[in-house]
Coordinates of C-alpha atoms and ligand atoms in Angstrom, one line a residue:
M1 CA 2.0 17.5 31.4
P2 CA 3.0 19.7 28.6
D3 CA 0.7 19.2 25.5
S4 CA 2.8 19.2 22.4
R5 CA -0.3 20.7 20.5
V6 CA 0.6 23.9 22.0
T7 CA 4.4 24.1 23.1
A8 CA 6.2 23.5 19.6
S9 CA 4.0 24.2 17.1
V10 CA 5.4 24.5 13.3
N11 CA 3.7 26.0 10.5
I12 CA 3.5 23.4 7.7
C13 CA 2.4 23.3 4.3
V14 CA 1.4 19.8 2.5
I15 CA 1.3 19.7 -1.3
G16 CA -0.8 16.9 -2.4
S17 CA -4.0 15.3 -0.6
G18 CA -3.4 11.6 -2.0
Y19 CA -2.6 8.7 0.8
V20 CA 1.0 10.2 1.8
G21 CA -0.1 13.9 1.8
L22 CA -3.5 13.7 3.2
V23 CA -2.3 11.4 6.0
A24 CA 0.9 13.7 6.7
A25 CA -1.2 16.6 6.9
V26 CA -3.8 15.0 9.4
C27 CA -0.9 13.5 11.4
F28 CA 1.1 16.8 11.6
A29 CA -2.3 18.6 13.0
E30 CA -2.7 15.8 15.5
M31 CA 1.3 16.3 16.3
G32 CA 0.1 19.8 17.2
H33 CA 1.2 21.8 14.0
L34 CA -0.7 24.3 12.0
V35 CA -1.2 22.5 8.7
V36 CA -2.4 23.9 5.3
C37 CA -3.0 21.2 2.6
V38 CA -3.0 22.2 -0.7
D39 CA -4.1 20.4 -4.0
N40 CA -5.4 21.2 -7.3
N41 CA -8.3 18.9 -7.6
E42 CA -11.3 21.3 -6.5
D43 CA -13.6 18.3 -5.7
K44 CA -11.0 16.8 -3.7
V45 CA -10.5 19.7 -1.4
A46 CA -14.5 20.6 -1.4
Q47 CA -14.9 16.9 0.0
L48 CA -12.0 17.4 2.4
Q49 CA -13.4 20.8 3.6
R50 CA -16.7 19.2 4.2
G51 CA -15.0 16.7 6.3
E52 CA -15.2 13.6 4.0
T53 CA -12.2 11.5 3.6
P54 CA -11.8 10.5 -0.3
I55 CA -9.5 7.2 0.8
Y56 CA -10.6 4.4 2.8
E57 CA -8.2 4.6 5.5
A58 CA -8.7 3.5 9.3
Q59 CA -8.6 6.0 12.0
L60 CA -8.6 9.1 9.3
P61 CA -11.9 10.0 9.2
E62 CA -11.5 10.9 13.2
L63 CA -8.5 12.6 13.2
L64 CA -9.9 14.4 10.3
A65 CA -13.0 15.4 12.5
R66 CA -10.7 16.4 15.4
H67 CA -8.5 19.0 13.5
R68 CA -10.2 19.8 10.2
N69 CA -10.6 24.0 10.4
K70 CA -8.5 23.9 13.6
G71 CA -5.1 22.4 13.3
V72 CA -5.4 21.4 9.4
T73 CA -7.3 23.3 6.5
F74 CA -7.7 22.5 3.0
T75 CA -7.4 24.7 -0.2
T76 CA -6.4 25.1 -3.8
D77 CA -4.4 28.4 -3.4
L78 CA -1.3 27.2 -3.4
A79 CA 0.5 30.8 -2.2
A80 CA -2.0 30.9 0.8
G81 CA -0.4 27.4 2.0
I82 CA 2.8 28.6 1.2
H83 CA 3.3 31.9 2.8
P84 CA 2.9 31.2 6.3
A85 CA 4.6 27.8 6.0
E86 CA 8.4 27.1 7.6
A87 CA 8.3 23.8 5.8
V88 CA 6.8 22.8 2.5
F89 CA 5.9 19.1 2.2
I90 CA 5.7 17.9 -1.6
A91 CA 3.5 14.9 -1.6
V92 CA 2.5 14.9 -5.1
G93 CA 2.2 11.7 -7.5
T94 CA 5.3 10.0 -8.9
P95 CA 3.8 7.4 -11.3
Q96 CA 5.8 5.0 -13.3
G97 CA 7.2 6.4 -16.7
N98 CA 7.7 4.3 -19.9
S99 CA 11.1 3.5 -19.1
G100 CA 10.6 2.2 -15.4
A101 CA 11.5 5.5 -14.0
A102 CA 9.5 7.4 -11.9
D103 CA 7.8 10.5 -13.8
L104 CA 8.7 13.7 -11.8
S105 CA 6.9 16.1 -14.0
Y106 CA 4.3 16.9 -11.0
V107 CA 7.3 17.6 -8.5
E108 CA 8.7 19.9 -10.9
A109 CA 5.5 21.6 -12.0
V110 CA 4.9 22.2 -7.9
V111 CA 8.6 23.1 -7.4
S112 CA 8.2 25.7 -9.8
Q113 CA 5.2 27.4 -8.4
I114 CA 6.5 27.1 -5.1
A115 CA 9.3 29.2 -6.5
Q116 CA 6.9 31.9 -7.6
V117 CA 5.4 32.7 -4.3
M118 CA 8.3 32.2 -2.0
N119 CA 8.4 34.8 0.5
G120 CA 11.5 34.1 3.2
Y121 CA 13.8 31.2 4.1
K122 CA 11.6 27.7 4.0
V123 CA 12.4 24.1 4.0
L124 CA 11.2 22.0 0.8
V125 CA 10.6 18.7 2.0
E126 CA 10.6 15.7 -0.5
K127 CA 7.7 13.3 1.0
S128 CA 7.0 11.5 -2.2
T129 CA 8.9 8.8 -3.3
V130 CA 11.5 9.8 -5.7
P131 CA 14.6 8.6 -7.2
V132 CA 18.3 9.5 -5.6
Y133 CA 19.5 13.3 -6.6
T134 CA 16.0 14.7 -6.8
N135 CA 17.0 16.9 -4.2
E136 CA 19.6 18.2 -6.5
W137 CA 17.2 18.7 -9.2
I138 CA 14.8 20.7 -7.0
T139 CA 17.4 23.1 -5.6
R140 CA 18.4 23.6 -9.7
C141 CA 14.7 24.2 -10.4
M142 CA 14.3 26.6 -7.5
H143 CA 17.7 28.5 -8.8
R144 CA 16.4 28.5 -12.3
H145 CA 13.6 30.2 -11.2
G146 CA 15.5 32.7 -9.6
V147 CA 15.2 32.0 -5.8
A148 CA 18.2 32.7 -4.1
P149 CA 20.3 29.7 -2.1
E150 CA 19.9 31.0 1.3
Q151 CA 16.4 31.2 0.8
F152 CA 15.6 27.6 0.9
D153 CA 17.0 24.1 1.6
V154 CA 15.9 20.8 0.4
V155 CA 15.4 17.8 2.5
S156 CA 14.3 14.1 2.0
N157 CA 11.9 12.7 4.7
P158 CA 10.5 9.5 2.9
E159 CA 7.2 8.0 4.2
F160 CA 7.0 4.2 4.9
L161 CA 3.4 4.3 5.6
R162 CA 1.5 1.2 4.6
E163 CA -2.2 1.4 3.1
G164 CA -4.5 0.4 5.6
T165 CA -2.7 1.2 8.7
A166 CA -1.4 4.5 7.4
V167 CA -2.2 6.6 10.4
G168 CA -0.7 4.5 13.0
D169 CA 2.4 4.0 10.9
F170 CA 3.0 7.8 10.7
L171 CA 2.2 8.3 14.5
H172 CA 3.8 5.1 15.3
P173 CA 6.6 4.9 13.1
D174 CA 9.7 2.1 13.0
R175 CA 12.0 5.0 12.3
I176 CA 11.9 8.6 10.8
V177 CA 14.5 9.5 8.1
V178 CA 15.8 12.9 7.3
G179 CA 18.1 13.5 4.9
A180 CA 19.4 17.0 4.9
N181 CA 22.6 18.4 3.8
N182 CA 22.7 21.0 6.6
E183 CA 22.2 21.6 10.3
R184 CA 19.4 24.1 9.8
S185 CA 16.9 22.3 7.7
A186 CA 17.4 18.9 9.9
D187 CA 16.8 21.0 13.0
L188 CA 13.7 22.1 11.4
L189 CA 12.7 18.6 10.9
R190 CA 13.7 17.6 14.2
R191 CA 11.4 20.3 15.8
I192 CA 8.5 19.1 13.5
Y193 CA 9.1 15.2 14.8
A194 CA 10.1 16.3 18.2
P195 CA 6.3 15.3 19.6
L196 CA 7.2 11.6 18.7
T197 CA 11.1 11.6 19.0
E198 CA 10.7 12.9 22.6
G199 CA 7.9 10.9 23.5
R200 CA 5.4 13.7 24.4
Y201 CA 2.8 13.0 21.9
Y202 CA 2.2 9.2 23.5
E203 CA 1.8 11.0 27.2
Q204 CA -1.7 12.7 25.8
A205 CA -4.7 11.2 26.8
D206 CA -6.3 11.1 23.6
A207 CA -3.1 9.8 21.6
L208 CA -3.6 7.1 19.4
P209 CA -2.3 3.8 20.8
G210 CA 0.3 1.9 19.1
P211 CA 3.9 0.6 19.8
C212 CA 5.9 3.7 20.4
S213 CA 5.4 5.2 24.0
A214 CA 6.9 7.9 26.2
A215 CA 9.6 5.6 27.6
E216 CA 10.2 4.0 23.8
P217 CA 9.6 7.1 21.6
A218 CA 10.0 7.2 18.0
K219 CA 13.8 7.1 16.3
L220 CA 14.6 9.9 13.9
V221 CA 17.9 9.1 11.5
V222 CA 19.6 12.2 9.8
T223 CA 21.5 11.1 6.7
S224 CA 22.6 13.0 3.8
A225 CA 19.7 13.9 1.2
Q226 CA 20.9 11.1 -1.0
S227 CA 21.4 8.3 1.4
A228 CA 17.5 9.2 2.4
E229 CA 16.2 8.8 -1.1
I230 CA 17.9 5.5 -1.4
I231 CA 16.8 4.4 2.2
K232 CA 13.0 4.5 1.0
H233 CA 13.8 2.8 -2.7
A234 CA 15.9 -0.1 -0.9
S235 CA 13.5 -0.7 2.0
N236 CA 10.6 -1.2 -0.6
A237 CA 12.8 -3.0 -3.0
F238 CA 14.0 -5.1 0.0
L239 CA 10.4 -6.3 1.1
A240 CA 9.5 -6.9 -2.2
M241 CA 12.2 -9.1 -2.3
K242 CA 11.4 -11.0 0.6
I243 CA 7.9 -11.7 -0.8
S244 CA 9.2 -12.6 -4.2
F245 CA 11.7 -15.1 -2.3
I246 CA 8.9 -16.9 -0.3
N247 CA 6.8 -17.3 -3.4
A248 CA 10.0 -18.6 -5.4
V249 CA 10.5 -21.1 -2.3
A250 CA 6.7 -21.9 -2.3
N251 CA 6.5 -22.9 -5.9
L252 CA 9.7 -25.3 -4.8
A253 CA 7.8 -26.6 -2.0
E254 CA 4.9 -27.2 -4.1
S255 CA 6.8 -29.5 -6.4
V256 CA 8.3 -31.6 -3.7
D257 CA 5.1 -31.8 -1.4
A258 CA 6.2 -29.7 1.2
D259 CA 4.4 -26.8 2.9
I260 CA 5.5 -23.0 2.7
E261 CA 3.4 -22.3 5.9
D262 CA 5.8 -24.6 7.8
I263 CA 8.7 -23.5 5.9
A264 CA 8.3 -19.7 6.6
L265 CA 7.5 -20.3 10.1
G266 CA 10.7 -22.3 10.5
M267 CA 12.6 -19.2 8.6
G268 CA 10.9 -16.7 10.3
L269 CA 12.1 -17.5 13.9
D270 CA 15.4 -17.0 13.1
A271 CA 15.8 -13.3 14.2
R272 CA 17.8 -12.4 11.2
V273 CA 15.1 -13.6 8.7
G274 CA 12.2 -12.4 10.8
P275 CA 8.6 -13.6 10.1
R276 CA 7.3 -10.7 8.2
F277 CA 6.8 -10.4 4.5
L278 CA 7.2 -14.2 4.2
R279 CA 3.7 -14.7 3.1
A280 CA 3.5 -16.7 -0.1
G281 CA 0.5 -16.0 -2.2
L282 CA -0.6 -14.3 -5.8
G283 CA 2.4 -11.9 -5.2
Y284 CA 2.8 -8.2 -4.5
G285 CA 0.8 -5.3 -6.0
G286 CA -0.3 -1.7 -5.0
S287 CA 1.1 1.9 -5.7
C288 CA 4.6 1.1 -4.3
F289 CA 6.5 -2.0 -4.6
P290 CA 5.6 -2.5 -8.3
K291 CA 6.8 1.4 -9.0
D292 CA 9.7 1.6 -6.9
V293 CA 11.2 -1.7 -7.7
A294 CA 11.0 -0.7 -11.2
A295 CA 12.3 3.2 -10.3
F296 CA 15.1 1.6 -8.3
S297 CA 16.3 -0.7 -11.1
W298 CA 16.4 2.4 -13.5
V299 CA 18.4 4.1 -11.0
A300 CA 21.1 1.3 -10.7
E301 CA 21.0 1.2 -14.6
Q302 CA 21.5 4.9 -14.9
Q303 CA 24.6 4.5 -12.4
G304 CA 26.0 1.7 -14.5
V305 CA 25.3 -0.7 -11.3
D306 CA 24.6 -4.3 -11.9
F307 CA 21.5 -4.7 -9.7
R308 CA 19.9 -7.7 -12.0
L309 CA 18.5 -9.1 -8.8
L310 CA 15.7 -6.4 -8.9
S311 CA 14.6 -7.8 -12.5
E312 CA 14.2 -11.3 -11.0
V313 CA 12.1 -9.8 -8.0
R314 CA 10.0 -8.5 -10.9
K315 CA 9.5 -11.7 -12.8
I316 CA 8.9 -13.9 -10.1
N317 CA 6.0 -11.6 -9.3
E318 CA 4.6 -11.8 -12.3
R319 CA 4.9 -15.3 -12.9
Q320 CA 3.2 -15.9 -9.6
L321 CA 0.0 -14.5 -11.2
D322 CA 0.5 -16.7 -14.4
L323 CA 0.9 -20.0 -12.0
F324 CA -2.1 -19.2 -10.0
F325 CA -3.9 -18.7 -13.2
E326 CA -2.7 -22.1 -14.7
K327 CA -4.0 -23.6 -10.9
I328 CA -7.6 -22.3 -11.5
H329 CA -7.3 -23.7 -15.2
S330 CA -6.4 -26.9 -14.2
A331 CA -8.7 -27.1 -11.4
L332 CA -11.8 -26.7 -13.8
W333 CA -10.5 -28.4 -16.9
T334 CA -11.7 -25.9 -19.1
L335 CA -12.7 -22.4 -18.6
R336 CA -14.9 -20.7 -21.2
G337 CA -18.5 -20.6 -19.7
K338 CA -17.6 -21.4 -16.7
K339 CA -18.5 -19.3 -13.4
I340 CA -16.4 -18.3 -10.9
A341 CA -16.6 -16.5 -7.4
A342 CA -14.0 -14.1 -6.9
L343 CA -13.3 -12.9 -3.4
G344 CA -11.1 -9.7 -3.3
L345 CA -10.5 -7.2 -5.6
A346 CA -8.5 -4.6 -3.3
F347 CA -4.4 -4.9 -3.7
K348 CA -4.6 -6.2 -0.2
A349 CA -6.5 -6.2 2.8
D350 CA -7.8 -3.1 4.7
T351 CA -8.0 -0.8 1.7
D352 CA -10.1 0.3 -1.3
D353 CA -7.0 0.5 -3.5
I354 CA -6.8 -1.5 -6.4
R355 CA -3.8 0.1 -8.2
D356 CA -1.6 -2.7 -9.7
S357 CA -4.1 -5.2 -7.6
P358 CA -3.2 -9.1 -8.4
A359 CA -6.5 -9.6 -7.9
I360 CA -7.9 -7.4 -11.0
A361 CA -5.1 -8.6 -13.4
L362 CA -6.5 -12.1 -12.6
I363 CA -9.9 -11.3 -12.9
R364 CA -9.1 -9.5 -16.2
R365 CA -7.6 -12.9 -17.4
L366 CA -10.4 -14.9 -16.4
L367 CA -12.9 -12.7 -18.3
D368 CA -10.7 -12.7 -21.4
A369 CA -10.7 -16.5 -20.8
G370 CA -14.4 -16.5 -21.2
V371 CA -15.1 -16.9 -17.7
K372 CA -18.6 -15.3 -15.8
V373 CA -17.2 -13.8 -12.7
T374 CA -18.8 -12.7 -9.9
A375 CA -16.7 -10.6 -7.4
Y376 CA -17.1 -9.5 -3.7
D377 CA -14.8 -7.3 -1.7
P378 CA -15.7 -5.3 1.7
A379 CA -14.2 -2.2 0.6
A380 CA -13.0 -2.1 -3.2
M381 CA -16.3 -2.7 -5.1
A382 CA -17.3 0.8 -6.5
V383 CA -13.6 1.5 -7.5
A384 CA -13.5 -1.8 -8.8
Q385 CA -16.7 -1.5 -11.0
R386 CA -15.3 1.8 -12.6
A387 CA -12.1 -0.1 -13.7
L388 CA -13.2 -3.5 -14.8
P389 CA -15.3 -4.3 -18.0
A390 CA -19.0 -3.4 -17.8
S391 CA -20.4 -6.8 -19.0
E392 CA -22.8 -9.4 -18.0
S393 CA -19.7 -11.7 -17.5
M394 CA -18.7 -9.3 -14.7
M395 CA -21.0 -9.1 -11.6
Y396 CA -20.6 -8.0 -8.3
A397 CA -22.4 -9.8 -5.1
A398 CA -23.5 -8.5 -1.6
D399 CA -21.4 -11.0 0.4
P400 CA -19.0 -14.1 -0.1
Y401 CA -22.0 -16.4 -0.2
A402 CA -23.9 -14.6 -2.9
A403 CA -20.8 -14.6 -4.9
A404 CA -20.4 -18.3 -4.6
E405 CA -24.4 -19.2 -5.5
D406 CA -24.1 -21.4 -8.4
A407 CA -20.2 -20.7 -9.0
D408 CA -18.2 -23.6 -10.3
A409 CA -15.4 -22.8 -8.0
L410 CA -14.4 -20.1 -5.7
V411 CA -11.1 -18.0 -5.7
I412 CA -9.4 -16.1 -2.9
L413 CA -7.6 -13.1 -4.0
T414 CA -7.0 -10.6 -1.2
E415 CA -6.3 -11.6 2.5
W416 CA -9.1 -9.8 4.1
K417 CA -9.5 -11.0 7.3
E418 CA -13.5 -11.9 6.9
F419 CA -12.3 -14.2 4.0
A420 CA -10.5 -16.4 6.8
S421 CA -13.2 -17.2 8.9
L422 CA -16.1 -18.1 6.2
D423 CA -18.9 -20.6 7.4
L424 CA -17.5 -23.4 5.1
H425 CA -21.0 -25.3 5.3
R426 CA -22.7 -22.6 3.8
L427 CA -20.2 -22.0 1.2
N428 CA -20.4 -25.6 0.4
R429 CA -23.9 -25.6 -0.4
A430 CA -23.7 -22.5 -2.2
L431 CA -21.0 -23.6 -4.6
K432 CA -22.2 -25.7 -7.4
F433 CA -18.9 -27.5 -6.9
P434 CA -17.0 -27.3 -3.8
I435 CA -13.8 -26.5 -5.3
L436 CA -11.7 -23.5 -3.7
I437 CA -8.3 -22.1 -4.9
D438 CA -6.9 -19.9 -2.3
G439 CA -4.5 -17.2 -3.5
R440 CA -3.3 -16.2 0.0
N441 CA -3.5 -19.4 2.0
L442 CA -6.1 -18.3 4.4
Y443 CA -7.3 -21.9 5.4
S444 CA -5.7 -25.1 6.6
P445 CA -5.7 -27.9 3.8
T446 CA -6.7 -30.3 6.3
V447 CA -9.8 -28.6 7.6
M448 CA -10.8 -27.8 4.2
R449 CA -10.6 -31.4 2.9
D450 CA -12.4 -32.5 6.4
N451 CA -15.4 -29.7 5.0
G452 CA -15.8 -31.6 1.9
F453 CA -13.6 -29.0 -0.3
T454 CA -11.2 -29.5 -2.8
Y455 CA -8.4 -26.9 -1.8
V456 CA -5.8 -25.6 -3.8
S457 CA -3.3 -23.0 -2.2
V458 CA 0.2 -21.7 -2.7
G459 CA 3.2 -24.0 -1.9
R460 CA 1.1 -26.6 -0.4
P461 CA -0.3 -29.8 -1.7
A462 CA -3.6 -29.5 -3.0
V463 CA -6.1 -31.8 -1.3
Y464 CA -9.2 -33.0 -3.0
A465 CA -12.7 -33.9 -1.7
S466 CA -14.3 -36.9 -2.3
T467 CA -18.0 -36.0 -3.7
Q468 CA -19.5 -38.5 -1.4
G469 CA -20.9 -37.0 1.5
R470 CA -21.1 -33.8 0.3
P471 CA -24.3 -32.0 1.6
R472 CA -26.8 -31.6 -1.1
R473 CA -28.5 -28.6 -2.2
N474 CA -31.9 -28.3 -1.5
P475 CA -33.6 -27.0 -5.0
A476 CA -35.9 -25.0 -3.3
E477 CA -33.6 -22.8 -1.3
Ligands
UDX501 C1 4.1 -0.8 1.2 C2 5.2 -0.6 2.2 O1 4.9 -1.5 3.1 C3 5.3 0.7 3.1 O2 6.5 0.7 3.6 C4 5.7 1.5 1.8 O3 5.5 3.0 2.3 C5 4.6 1.6 0.7 O4 4.4 0.3 0.3 P1 1.7 -0.9 1.1 O5 1.7 -0.9 -0.6 O6 0.5 -0.1 1.5 O7 2.9 -0.9 1.7 O8 1.4 -2.6 1.1 P2 2.1 -3.8 2.0 O9 1.1 -4.2 3.4 O10 3.7 -3.7 2.3 O11 2.0 -4.8 0.9 C6 2.4 -4.8 -0.4 C7 2.0 -6.2 -0.8 O12 2.6 -7.3 -0.6 C8 0.2 -6.4 -1.2 O13 -0.1 -6.8 -2.4 C9 0.6 -7.7 0.0 O14 -0.8 -8.5 -0.5 C10 1.6 -8.3 -0.5 N1 2.3 -9.2 0.2 C11 2.8 -8.5 1.6 C12 2.5 -10.2 0.4 O15 2.3 -11.3 -0.9 N2 3.0 -11.3 1.4 C13 3.6 -10.5 2.5 O16 4.1 -11.1 3.1 C14 3.4 -9.1 2.6

């Protein structure tokens, strides 16, 4: 069986070792390419050189151990990365600027540096999420720095990976999008992804398992650079819209005593709607959806296109947090001086990322309202501790039951699996009052009522526990 790791190797440079850059670098090595990953953060590079992963991401430590100092090396020396490379993937941050537009100054800085060290034809690949026409700006920037047009091409190859499952998403993608304005550059990208699109990778004995296979390999779509740039923004905006849509329906369901979980099931069974991204709750967060909805909205505005739908998506998302805060308030009557156990800090399960996390935003509001919060998260405690105010009102616990100890109520803010299978008897005994306000709909209201809880969730009728029959706490415990 031919091993894609030796037959079709391409020299690749990845600039940036954040979520996208690091996952891409390690996965390209896993696909058999020779990768140099460049970052200007010396500490991060030293950490990676030692084989430590700076982010919490399943399967990444294993793949890094497999390829470090073989298929992938790490350096701060940009020229050393660029010189041998046929393809240079730009995966630096594109944070949200004040206007909502993506701030492309890191991209521009990197392109200027690449221009200084060019030593032959290379394909520059936009991997970061960027607005439409960024490919043209990169081209213009290279020209301004004196690089001849025949020395490079610019391709858009957006990344669709989800945090927590990033490695699997990269090696088993729903699709690979290549936005190239000529065949030469498209062909290089086809060569890079050939182990996945020809299915050779999936035949390897140690290939990471996933939905793709040699019989059903990954699909690669070639479009113009502009179309690829829009595919990325439009995909994320559409998914954010799906979440806001179901959250708006959840609010309607609540007002008529309907159940959003039944509604989502009934809607999702229609193949045209699909069941995914119909989970009502606290709303979306993370490093992509909020930023990309704003950036896409800005692009539409710049082009004079009426796309107010996107501002509605954002408004519904923001309102979702207000509504949840109001739920907590009305369940507890008054807030000042109350003690609340908060389960979840990360913006979603299986990650330690708290960027734009609804959980963090909600906890801040509780603290502002004079609540004492004790939080627990399986992965994001250390990073949250640095972001949240250090005060005696903000405490952290070693597990959900310790967080619940003597609390007036417990709130679920992140959809971690372990929060869906808590020992309800133990939880009930730990809490001062058996009140659970669930921002992720992890429990059935009937089960919660049967276990003696007052249970408030999203888009479903609240159930109220009678205090009679509640297991008494043993003061000696
Ligand atoms: C997202 C896209 O899925 C990915 O393709 C893109 O490359 C980057 O942005 P990510 O931010 O890692 O990935 O998380 P995702 O799993 O999509 O969840 C985003 C947010 O939406 C989370 O806060 C999650 O809790 C929330 N969400 C998701 C819901 O509230 N309901 C859902 O049904 C799905």
